PDB file of C-alpha atoms and ligand atoms in Angstrom:
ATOM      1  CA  UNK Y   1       6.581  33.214 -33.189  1.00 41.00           C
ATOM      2  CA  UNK Y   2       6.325  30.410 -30.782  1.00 41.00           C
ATOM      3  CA  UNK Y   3       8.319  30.345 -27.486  1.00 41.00           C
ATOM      4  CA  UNK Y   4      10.290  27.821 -26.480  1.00 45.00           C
ATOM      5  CA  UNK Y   5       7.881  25.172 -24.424  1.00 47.00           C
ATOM      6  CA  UNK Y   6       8.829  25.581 -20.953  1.00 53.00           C
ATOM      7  CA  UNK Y   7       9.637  22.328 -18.605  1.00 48.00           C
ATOM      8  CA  UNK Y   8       6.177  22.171 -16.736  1.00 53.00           C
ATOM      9  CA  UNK Y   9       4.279  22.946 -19.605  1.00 59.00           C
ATOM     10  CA  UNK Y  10       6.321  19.932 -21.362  1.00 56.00           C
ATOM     11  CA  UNK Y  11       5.551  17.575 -18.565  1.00 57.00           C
ATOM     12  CA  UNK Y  12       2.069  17.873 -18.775  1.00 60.00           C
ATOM     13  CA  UNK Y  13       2.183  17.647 -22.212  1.00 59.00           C
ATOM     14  CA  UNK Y  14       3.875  14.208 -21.315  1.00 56.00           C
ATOM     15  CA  UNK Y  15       1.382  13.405 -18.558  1.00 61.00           C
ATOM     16  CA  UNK Y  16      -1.353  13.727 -20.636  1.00 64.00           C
ATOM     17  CA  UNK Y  17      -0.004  11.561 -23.621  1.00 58.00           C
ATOM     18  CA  UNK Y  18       0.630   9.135 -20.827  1.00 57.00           C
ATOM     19  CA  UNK Y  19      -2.570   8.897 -19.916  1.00 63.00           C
ATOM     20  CA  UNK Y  20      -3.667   8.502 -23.538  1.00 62.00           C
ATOM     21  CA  UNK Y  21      -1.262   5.877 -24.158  1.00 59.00           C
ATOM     22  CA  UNK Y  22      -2.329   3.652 -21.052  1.00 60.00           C
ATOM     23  CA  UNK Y  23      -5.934   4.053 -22.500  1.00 63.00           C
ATOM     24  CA  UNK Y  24      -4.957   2.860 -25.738  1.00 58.00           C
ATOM     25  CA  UNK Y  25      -2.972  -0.152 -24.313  1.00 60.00           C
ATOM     26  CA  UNK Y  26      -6.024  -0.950 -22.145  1.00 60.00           C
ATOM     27  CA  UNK Y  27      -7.982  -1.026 -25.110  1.00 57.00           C
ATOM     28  CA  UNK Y  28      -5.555  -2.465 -28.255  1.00 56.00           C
ATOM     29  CA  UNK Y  29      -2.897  -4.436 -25.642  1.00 56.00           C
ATOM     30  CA  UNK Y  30       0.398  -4.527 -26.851  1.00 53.00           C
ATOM     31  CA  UNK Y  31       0.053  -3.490 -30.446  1.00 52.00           C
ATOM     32  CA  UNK Y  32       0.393   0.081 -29.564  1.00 49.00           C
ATOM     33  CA  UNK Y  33       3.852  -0.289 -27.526  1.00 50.00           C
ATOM     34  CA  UNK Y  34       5.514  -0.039 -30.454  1.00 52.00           C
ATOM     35  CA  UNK Y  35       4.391   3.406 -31.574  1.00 58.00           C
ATOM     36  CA  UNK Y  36       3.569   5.155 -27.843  1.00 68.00           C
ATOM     37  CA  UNK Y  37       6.137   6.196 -24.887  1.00 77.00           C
ATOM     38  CA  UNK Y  38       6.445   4.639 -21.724  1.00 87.00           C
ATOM     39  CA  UNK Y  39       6.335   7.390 -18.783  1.00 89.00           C
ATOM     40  CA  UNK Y  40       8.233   6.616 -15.623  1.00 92.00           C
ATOM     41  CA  UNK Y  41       5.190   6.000 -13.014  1.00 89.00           C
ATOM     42  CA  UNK Y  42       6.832   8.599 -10.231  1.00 90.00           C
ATOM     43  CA  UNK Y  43       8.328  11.311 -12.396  1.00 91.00           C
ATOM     44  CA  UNK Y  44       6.671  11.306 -15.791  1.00 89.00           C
ATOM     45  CA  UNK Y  45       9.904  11.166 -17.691  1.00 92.00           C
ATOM     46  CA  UNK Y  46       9.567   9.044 -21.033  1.00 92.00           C
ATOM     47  CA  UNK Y  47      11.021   5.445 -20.790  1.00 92.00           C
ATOM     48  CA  UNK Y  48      11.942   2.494 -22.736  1.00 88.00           C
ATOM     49  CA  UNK Y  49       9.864   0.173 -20.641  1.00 85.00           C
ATOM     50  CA  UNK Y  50       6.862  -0.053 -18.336  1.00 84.00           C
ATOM     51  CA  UNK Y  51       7.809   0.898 -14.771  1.00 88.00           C
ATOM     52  CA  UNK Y  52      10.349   3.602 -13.135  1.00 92.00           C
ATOM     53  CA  UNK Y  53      13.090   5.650 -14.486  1.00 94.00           C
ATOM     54  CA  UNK Y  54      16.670   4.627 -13.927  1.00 94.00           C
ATOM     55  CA  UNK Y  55      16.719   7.693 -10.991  1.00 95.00           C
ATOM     56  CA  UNK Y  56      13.476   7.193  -9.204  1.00 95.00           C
ATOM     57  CA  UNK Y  57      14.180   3.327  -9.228  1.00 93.00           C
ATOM     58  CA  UNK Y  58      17.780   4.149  -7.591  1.00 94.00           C
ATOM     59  CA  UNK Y  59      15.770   6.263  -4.972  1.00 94.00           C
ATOM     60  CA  UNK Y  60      13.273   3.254  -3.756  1.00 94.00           C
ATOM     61  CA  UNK Y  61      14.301   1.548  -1.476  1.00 94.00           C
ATOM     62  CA  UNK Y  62      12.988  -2.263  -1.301  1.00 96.00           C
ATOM     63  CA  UNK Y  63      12.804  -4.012   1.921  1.00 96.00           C
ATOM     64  CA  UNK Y  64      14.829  -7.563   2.197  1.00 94.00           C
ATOM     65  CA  UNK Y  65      15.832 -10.294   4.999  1.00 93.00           C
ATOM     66  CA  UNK Y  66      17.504  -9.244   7.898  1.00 94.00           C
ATOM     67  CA  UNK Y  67      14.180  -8.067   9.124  1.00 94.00           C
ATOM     68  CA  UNK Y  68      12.128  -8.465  12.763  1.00 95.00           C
ATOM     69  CA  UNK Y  69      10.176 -11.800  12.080  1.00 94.00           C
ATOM     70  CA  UNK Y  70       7.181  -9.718  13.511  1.00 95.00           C
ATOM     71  CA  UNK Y  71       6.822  -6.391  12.437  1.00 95.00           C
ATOM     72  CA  UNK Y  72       8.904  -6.591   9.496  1.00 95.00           C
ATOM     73  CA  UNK Y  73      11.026  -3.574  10.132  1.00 94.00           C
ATOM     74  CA  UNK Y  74      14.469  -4.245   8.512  1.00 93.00           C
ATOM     75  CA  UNK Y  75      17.730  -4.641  10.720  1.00 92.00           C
ATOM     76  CA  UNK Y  76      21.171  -3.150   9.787  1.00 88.00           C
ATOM     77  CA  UNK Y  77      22.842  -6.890  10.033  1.00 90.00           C
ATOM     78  CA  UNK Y  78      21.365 -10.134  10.397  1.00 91.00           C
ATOM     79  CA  UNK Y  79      20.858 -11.181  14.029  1.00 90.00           C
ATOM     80  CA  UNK Y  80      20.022 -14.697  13.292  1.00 88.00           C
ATOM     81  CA  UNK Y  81      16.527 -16.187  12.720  1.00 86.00           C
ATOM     82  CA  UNK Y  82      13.273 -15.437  14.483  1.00 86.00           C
ATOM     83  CA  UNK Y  83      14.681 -12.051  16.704  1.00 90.00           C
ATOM     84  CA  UNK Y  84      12.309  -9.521  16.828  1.00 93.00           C
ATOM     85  CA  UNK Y  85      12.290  -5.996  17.333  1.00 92.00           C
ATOM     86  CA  UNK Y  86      12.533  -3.568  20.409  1.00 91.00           C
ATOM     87  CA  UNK Y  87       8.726  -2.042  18.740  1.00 90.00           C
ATOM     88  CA  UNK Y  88       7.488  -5.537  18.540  1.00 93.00           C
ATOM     89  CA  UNK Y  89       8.470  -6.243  22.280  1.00 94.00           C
ATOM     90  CA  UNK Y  90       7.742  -2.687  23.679  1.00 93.00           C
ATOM     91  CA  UNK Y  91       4.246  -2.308  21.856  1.00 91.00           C
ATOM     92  CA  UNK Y  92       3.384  -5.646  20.625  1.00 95.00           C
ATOM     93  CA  UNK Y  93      -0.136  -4.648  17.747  1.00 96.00           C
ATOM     94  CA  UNK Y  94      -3.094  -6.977  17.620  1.00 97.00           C
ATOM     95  CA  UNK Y  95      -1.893  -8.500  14.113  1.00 98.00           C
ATOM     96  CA  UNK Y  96       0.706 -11.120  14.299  1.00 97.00           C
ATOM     97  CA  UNK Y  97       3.311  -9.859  11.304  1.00 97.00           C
ATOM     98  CA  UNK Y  98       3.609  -7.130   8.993  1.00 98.00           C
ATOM     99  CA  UNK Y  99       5.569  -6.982   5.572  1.00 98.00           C
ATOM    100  CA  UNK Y 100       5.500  -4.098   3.826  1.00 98.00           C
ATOM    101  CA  UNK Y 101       7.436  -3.701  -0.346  1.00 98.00           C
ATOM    102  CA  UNK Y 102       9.509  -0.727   0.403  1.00 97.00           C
ATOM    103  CA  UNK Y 103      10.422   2.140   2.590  1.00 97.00           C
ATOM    104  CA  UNK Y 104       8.303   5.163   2.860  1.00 96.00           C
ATOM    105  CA  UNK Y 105      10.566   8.007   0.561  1.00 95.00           C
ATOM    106  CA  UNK Y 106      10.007  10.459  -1.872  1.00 94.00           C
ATOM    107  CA  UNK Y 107       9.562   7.661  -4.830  1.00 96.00           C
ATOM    108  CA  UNK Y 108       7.392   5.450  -2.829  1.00 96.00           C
ATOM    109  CA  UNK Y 109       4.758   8.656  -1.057  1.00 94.00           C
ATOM    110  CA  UNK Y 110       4.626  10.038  -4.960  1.00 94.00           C
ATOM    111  CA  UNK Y 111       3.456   6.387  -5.872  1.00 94.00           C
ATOM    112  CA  UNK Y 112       1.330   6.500  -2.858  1.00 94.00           C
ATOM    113  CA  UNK Y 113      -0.136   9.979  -3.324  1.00 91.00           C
ATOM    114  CA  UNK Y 114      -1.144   9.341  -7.112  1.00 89.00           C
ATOM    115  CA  UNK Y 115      -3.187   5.799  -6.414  1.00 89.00           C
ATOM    116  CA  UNK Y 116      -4.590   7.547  -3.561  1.00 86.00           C
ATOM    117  CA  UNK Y 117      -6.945  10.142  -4.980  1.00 81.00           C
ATOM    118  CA  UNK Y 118      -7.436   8.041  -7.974  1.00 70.00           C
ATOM    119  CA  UNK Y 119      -5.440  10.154 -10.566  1.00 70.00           C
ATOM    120  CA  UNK Y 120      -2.432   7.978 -11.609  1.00 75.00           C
ATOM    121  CA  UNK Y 121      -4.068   4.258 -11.576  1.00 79.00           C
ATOM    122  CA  UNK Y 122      -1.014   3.196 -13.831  1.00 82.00           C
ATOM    123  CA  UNK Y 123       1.651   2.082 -10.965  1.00 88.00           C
ATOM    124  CA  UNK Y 124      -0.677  -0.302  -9.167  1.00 92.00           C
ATOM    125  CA  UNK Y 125      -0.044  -3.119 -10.577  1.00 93.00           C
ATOM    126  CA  UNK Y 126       3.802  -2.607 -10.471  1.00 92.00           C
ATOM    127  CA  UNK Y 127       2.744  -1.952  -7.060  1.00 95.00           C
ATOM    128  CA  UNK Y 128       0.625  -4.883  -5.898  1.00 97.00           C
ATOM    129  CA  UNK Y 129       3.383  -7.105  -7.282  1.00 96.00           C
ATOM    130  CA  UNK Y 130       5.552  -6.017  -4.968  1.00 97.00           C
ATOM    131  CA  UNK Y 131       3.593  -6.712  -1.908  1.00 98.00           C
ATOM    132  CA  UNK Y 132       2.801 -10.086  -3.371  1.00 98.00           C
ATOM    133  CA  UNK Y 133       6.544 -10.617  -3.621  1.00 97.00           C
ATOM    134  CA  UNK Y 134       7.137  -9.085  -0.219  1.00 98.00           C
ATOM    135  CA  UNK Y 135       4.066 -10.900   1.403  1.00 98.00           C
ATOM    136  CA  UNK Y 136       4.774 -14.239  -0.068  1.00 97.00           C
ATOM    137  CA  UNK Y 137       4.994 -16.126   3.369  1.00 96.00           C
ATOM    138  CA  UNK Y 138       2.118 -14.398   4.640  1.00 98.00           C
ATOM    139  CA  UNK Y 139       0.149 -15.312   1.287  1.00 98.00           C
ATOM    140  CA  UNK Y 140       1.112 -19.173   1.278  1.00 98.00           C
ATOM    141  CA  UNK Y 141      -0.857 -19.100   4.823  1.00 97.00           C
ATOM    142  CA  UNK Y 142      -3.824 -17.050   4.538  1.00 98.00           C
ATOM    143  CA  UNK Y 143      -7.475 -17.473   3.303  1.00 98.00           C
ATOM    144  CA  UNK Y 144      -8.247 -14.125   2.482  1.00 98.00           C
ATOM    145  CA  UNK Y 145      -7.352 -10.563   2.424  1.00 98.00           C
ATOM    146  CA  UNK Y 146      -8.890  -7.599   4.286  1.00 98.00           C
ATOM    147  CA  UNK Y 147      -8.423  -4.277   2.501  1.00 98.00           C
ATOM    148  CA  UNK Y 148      -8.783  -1.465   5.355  1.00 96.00           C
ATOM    149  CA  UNK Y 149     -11.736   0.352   3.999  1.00 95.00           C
ATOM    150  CA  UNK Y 150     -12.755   4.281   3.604  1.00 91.00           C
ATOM    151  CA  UNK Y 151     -15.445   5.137   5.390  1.00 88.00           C
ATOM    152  CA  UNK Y 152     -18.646   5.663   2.665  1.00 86.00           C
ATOM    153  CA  UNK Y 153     -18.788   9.005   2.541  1.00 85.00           C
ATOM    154  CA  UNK Y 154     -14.811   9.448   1.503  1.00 85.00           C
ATOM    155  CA  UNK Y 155     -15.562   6.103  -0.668  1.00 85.00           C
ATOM    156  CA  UNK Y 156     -18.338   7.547  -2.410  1.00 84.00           C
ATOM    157  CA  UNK Y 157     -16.037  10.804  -3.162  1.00 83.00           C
ATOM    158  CA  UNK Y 158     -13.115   9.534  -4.508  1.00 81.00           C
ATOM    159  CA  UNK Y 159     -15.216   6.629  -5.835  1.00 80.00           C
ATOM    160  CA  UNK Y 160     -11.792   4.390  -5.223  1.00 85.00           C
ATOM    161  CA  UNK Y 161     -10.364   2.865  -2.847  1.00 91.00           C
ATOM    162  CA  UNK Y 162      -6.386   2.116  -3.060  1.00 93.00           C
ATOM    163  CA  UNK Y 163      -6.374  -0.828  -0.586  1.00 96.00           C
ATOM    164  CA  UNK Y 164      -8.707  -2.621  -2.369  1.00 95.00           C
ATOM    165  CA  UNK Y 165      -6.929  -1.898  -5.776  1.00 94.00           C
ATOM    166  CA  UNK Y 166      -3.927  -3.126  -4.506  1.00 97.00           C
ATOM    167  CA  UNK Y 167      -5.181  -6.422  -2.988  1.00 98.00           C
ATOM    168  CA  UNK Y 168      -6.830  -6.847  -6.589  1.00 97.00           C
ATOM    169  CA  UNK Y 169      -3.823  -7.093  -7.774  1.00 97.00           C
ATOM    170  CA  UNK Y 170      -2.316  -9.175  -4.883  1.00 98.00           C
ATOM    171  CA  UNK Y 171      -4.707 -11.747  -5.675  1.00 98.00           C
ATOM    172  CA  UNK Y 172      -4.306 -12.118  -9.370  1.00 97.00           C
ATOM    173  CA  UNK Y 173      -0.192 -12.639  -8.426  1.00 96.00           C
ATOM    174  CA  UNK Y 174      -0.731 -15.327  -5.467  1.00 97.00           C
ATOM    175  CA  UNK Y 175      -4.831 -16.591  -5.855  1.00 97.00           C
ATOM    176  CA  UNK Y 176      -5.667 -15.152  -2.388  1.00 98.00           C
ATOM    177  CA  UNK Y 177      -9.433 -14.320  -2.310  1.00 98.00           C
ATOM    178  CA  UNK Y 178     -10.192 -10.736  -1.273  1.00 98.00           C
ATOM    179  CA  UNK Y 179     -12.750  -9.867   1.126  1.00 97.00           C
ATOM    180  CA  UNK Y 180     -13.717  -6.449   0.540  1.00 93.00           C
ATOM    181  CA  UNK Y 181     -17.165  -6.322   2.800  1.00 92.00           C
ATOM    182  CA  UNK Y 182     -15.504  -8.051   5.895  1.00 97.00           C
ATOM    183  CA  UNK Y 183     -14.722  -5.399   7.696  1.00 97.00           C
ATOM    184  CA  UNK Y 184     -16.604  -1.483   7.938  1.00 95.00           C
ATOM    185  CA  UNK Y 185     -15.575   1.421   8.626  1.00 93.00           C
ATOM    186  CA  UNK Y 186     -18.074   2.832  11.295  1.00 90.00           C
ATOM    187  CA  UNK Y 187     -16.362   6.719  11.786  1.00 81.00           C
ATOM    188  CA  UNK Y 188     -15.047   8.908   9.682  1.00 79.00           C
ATOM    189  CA  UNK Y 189     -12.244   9.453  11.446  1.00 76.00           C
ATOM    190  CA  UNK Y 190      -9.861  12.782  10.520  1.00 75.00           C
ATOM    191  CA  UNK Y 191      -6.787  11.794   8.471  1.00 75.00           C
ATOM    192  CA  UNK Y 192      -4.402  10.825  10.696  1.00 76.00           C
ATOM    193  CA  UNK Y 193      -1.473  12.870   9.312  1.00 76.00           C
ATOM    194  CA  UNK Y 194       0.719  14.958  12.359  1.00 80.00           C
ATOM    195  CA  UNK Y 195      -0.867  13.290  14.877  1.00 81.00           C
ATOM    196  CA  UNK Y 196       1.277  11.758  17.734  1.00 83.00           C
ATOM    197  CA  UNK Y 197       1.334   7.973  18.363  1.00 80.00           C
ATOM    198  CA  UNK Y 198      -1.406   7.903  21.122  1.00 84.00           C
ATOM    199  CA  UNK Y 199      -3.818  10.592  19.443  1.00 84.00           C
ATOM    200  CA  UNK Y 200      -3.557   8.291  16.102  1.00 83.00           C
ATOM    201  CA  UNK Y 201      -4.814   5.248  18.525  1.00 81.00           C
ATOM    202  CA  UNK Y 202      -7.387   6.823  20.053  1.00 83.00           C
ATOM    203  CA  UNK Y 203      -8.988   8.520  16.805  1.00 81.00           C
ATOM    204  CA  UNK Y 204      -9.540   5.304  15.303  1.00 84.00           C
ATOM    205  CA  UNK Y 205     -10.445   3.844  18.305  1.00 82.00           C
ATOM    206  CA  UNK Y 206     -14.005   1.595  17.721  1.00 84.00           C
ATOM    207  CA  UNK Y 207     -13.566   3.186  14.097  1.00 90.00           C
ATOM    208  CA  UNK Y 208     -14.154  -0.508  12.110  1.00 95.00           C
ATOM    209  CA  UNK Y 209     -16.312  -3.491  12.752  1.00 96.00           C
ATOM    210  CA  UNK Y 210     -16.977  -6.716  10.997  1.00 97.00           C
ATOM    211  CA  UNK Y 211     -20.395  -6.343   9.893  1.00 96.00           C
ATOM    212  CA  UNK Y 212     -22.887  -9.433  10.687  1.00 96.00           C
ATOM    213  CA  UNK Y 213     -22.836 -10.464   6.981  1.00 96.00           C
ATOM    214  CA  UNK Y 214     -19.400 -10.870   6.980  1.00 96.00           C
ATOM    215  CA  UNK Y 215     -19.272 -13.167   9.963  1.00 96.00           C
ATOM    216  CA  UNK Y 216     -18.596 -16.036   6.955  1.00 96.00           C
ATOM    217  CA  UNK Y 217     -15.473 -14.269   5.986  1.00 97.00           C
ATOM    218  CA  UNK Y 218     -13.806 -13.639   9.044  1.00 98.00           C
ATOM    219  CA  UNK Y 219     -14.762 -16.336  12.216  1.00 97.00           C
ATOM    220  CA  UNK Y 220     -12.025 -19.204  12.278  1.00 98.00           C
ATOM    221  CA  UNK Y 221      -9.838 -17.669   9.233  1.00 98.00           C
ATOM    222  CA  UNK Y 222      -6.315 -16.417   8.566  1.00 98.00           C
ATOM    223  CA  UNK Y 223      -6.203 -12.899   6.689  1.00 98.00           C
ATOM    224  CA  UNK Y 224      -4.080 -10.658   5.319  1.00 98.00           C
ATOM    225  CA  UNK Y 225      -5.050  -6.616   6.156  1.00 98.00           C
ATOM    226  CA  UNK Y 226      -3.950  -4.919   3.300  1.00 98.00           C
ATOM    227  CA  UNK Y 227      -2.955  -1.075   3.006  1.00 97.00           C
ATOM    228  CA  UNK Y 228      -0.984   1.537   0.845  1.00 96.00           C
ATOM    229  CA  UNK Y 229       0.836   2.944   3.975  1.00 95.00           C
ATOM    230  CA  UNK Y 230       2.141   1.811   7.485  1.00 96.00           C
ATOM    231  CA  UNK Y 231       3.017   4.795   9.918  1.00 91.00           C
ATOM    232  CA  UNK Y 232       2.423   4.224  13.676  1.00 88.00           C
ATOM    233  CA  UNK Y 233       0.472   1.061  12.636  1.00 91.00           C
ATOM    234  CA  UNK Y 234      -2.570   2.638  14.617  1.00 92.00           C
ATOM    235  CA  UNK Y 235      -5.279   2.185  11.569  1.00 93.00           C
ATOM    236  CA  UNK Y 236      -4.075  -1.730  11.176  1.00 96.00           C
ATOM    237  CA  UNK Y 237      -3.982  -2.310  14.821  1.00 96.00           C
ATOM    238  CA  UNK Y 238      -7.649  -1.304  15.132  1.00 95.00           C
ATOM    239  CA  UNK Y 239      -8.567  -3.247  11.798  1.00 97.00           C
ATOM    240  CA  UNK Y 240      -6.838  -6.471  13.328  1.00 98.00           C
ATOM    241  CA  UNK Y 241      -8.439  -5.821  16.685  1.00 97.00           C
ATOM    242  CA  UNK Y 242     -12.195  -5.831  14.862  1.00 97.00           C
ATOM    243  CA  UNK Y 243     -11.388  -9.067  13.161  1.00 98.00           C
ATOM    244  CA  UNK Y 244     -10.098 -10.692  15.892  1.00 98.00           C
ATOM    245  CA  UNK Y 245     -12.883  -9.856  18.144  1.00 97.00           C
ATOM    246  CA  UNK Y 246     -15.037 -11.143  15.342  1.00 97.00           C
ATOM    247  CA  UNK Y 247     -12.899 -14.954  15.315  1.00 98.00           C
ATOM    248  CA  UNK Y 248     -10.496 -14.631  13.038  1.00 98.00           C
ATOM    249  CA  UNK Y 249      -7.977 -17.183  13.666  1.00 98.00           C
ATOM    250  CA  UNK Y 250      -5.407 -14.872  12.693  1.00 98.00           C
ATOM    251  CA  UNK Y 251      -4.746 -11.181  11.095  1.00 98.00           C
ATOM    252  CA  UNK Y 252      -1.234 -10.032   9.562  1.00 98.00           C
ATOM    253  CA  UNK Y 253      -0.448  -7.459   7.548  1.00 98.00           C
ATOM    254  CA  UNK Y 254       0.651  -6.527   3.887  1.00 98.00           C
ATOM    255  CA  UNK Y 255       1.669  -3.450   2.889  1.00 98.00           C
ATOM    256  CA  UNK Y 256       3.053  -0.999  -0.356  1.00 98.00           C
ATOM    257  CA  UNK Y 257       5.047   1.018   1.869  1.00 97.00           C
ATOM    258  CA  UNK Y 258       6.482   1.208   5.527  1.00 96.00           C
ATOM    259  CA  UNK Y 259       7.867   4.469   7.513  1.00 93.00           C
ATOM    260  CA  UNK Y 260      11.530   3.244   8.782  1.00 90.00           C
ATOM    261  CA  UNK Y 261      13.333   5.197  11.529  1.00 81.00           C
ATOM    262  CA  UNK Y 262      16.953   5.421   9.981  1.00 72.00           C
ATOM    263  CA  UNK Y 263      18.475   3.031  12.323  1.00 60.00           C
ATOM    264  CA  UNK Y 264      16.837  -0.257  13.830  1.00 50.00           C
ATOM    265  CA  UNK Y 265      19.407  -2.204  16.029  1.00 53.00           C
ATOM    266  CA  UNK Y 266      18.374  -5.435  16.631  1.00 55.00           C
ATOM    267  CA  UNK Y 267      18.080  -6.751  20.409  1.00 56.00           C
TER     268      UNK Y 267
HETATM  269 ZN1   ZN N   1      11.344   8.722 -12.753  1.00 73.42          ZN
END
């Protein structure tokens, strides 16, 4: 006789009908909605419609106004326009702004984590909407975006890159070009998680340069650095460096999700 199916069992049962069903789509479209389940794109639950569950939605948190006009980084109440934050006074980064979709959490680092090592492509473009929709200032301004690349070696073994599928995404929402070969990473620098503030700066320190073919895309233009993740804001702050030193005219930043200390009084 058959025992019962147990829950993990059942949700990768569910995973991997997912994962059928977003095949099918990509190959029939829409005419297979009808007969295949939606799964909620951070907990695999079956849903009605594309996207998250009514928990994990409830758990994201999305980023709005009041927020420092610099670094993005949201305030508890609205100080009135153009105040910036203690960070952006105390440690002023190389780019001018950042905007990021939502706060770093357990919703948002599960979205992060899938898109990452290339196993659950199906939230990005849920995903890149949102930083097109967060971004939209930046994006009215800029000529191009920068996604912060892998080095080669980590490209080549998880043949994707997240950045770059995100600004693909970005620029079918708002028409922004992307500029994937503007800037290179020269190191292969260790990941950067538990690492303190100063030892993230200094290991990707001279880690990217704009290579002299993409000279065109950078000198004299306004871009957009694009990344799954904002932490210290040490990896963008060396990206933004290398395209200023190459002439950009000016570098912000755009990305999925920002780490928020729990309380950010304004100045
Ligand atoms: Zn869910």
């Amino acid at each position: 006789m058959d025992a019962e199916i147990s829950l993990p069992d059942r949700r990768a049962g569910l995973d991997r009908l997912g994962r059928f069903a977003g095949a099918l789509r990509a190959v029939f479209g829409r005419l297979v909605d009808v007969a295949l389940p939606h799964l909620c794109a951070s907990c695999r639950e079956p849903i009605s419609t594309e996207g998250l569950c009514a928990v994990c939605w409830s758990k994201l948190s999305f980023i709005a106004p009041p927020y420092c006009e610099r670094l993005g980084i949201p305030f508890p109440y609205d100080p009135g326009p153009g105040v910036i934050s203690i960070e952006a006074i105390a440690d002023p980064p190389a780019y001018r702004r950042a905007r990021a979709a939502v706060r770093y959490g357990d919703v948002a680092s599960t979205l992060v984590h899938g898109l990452k090592y290339g196993d659950r492509l199906d939230p990005a473009p849920l995903m890149g909407r949102w930083m097109a929709n967060a971004g939209r200032d930046l994006l009215a301004e800029a000529d191009a975006m920068v996604p912060v690349p892998l080095h080669w070696r980590r490209h080549w073994a998880r043949r994707f890159n997240q950045a770059e599928a995100l600004a693909g995404i970005i620029f079918k929402a708002s028409g922004v070009a992307v500029a994937p070969a503007a800037l290179k990473r020269m190191k292969a620098t260790p990941p950067q998680v538990g690492l303190s503030q100063s030892e993230r700066a200094l290991n990707v320190q001279g880690a990217f340069r704009v290579p002299p073919t993409g000279l065109g895309e950078v000198a004299g233009r306004r871009l957009i650095l694009v990344d799954d993740v904002l932490t210290t804001g040490s990896t963008l702050d060396a990206c933004a460096r290398a395209l200023l030193r190459a002439g950009a005219a000016e570098v912000n930043v755009l990305v999925f999700a920002r780490v928020v200390a729990p309380v950010r009084p304004p100045i």
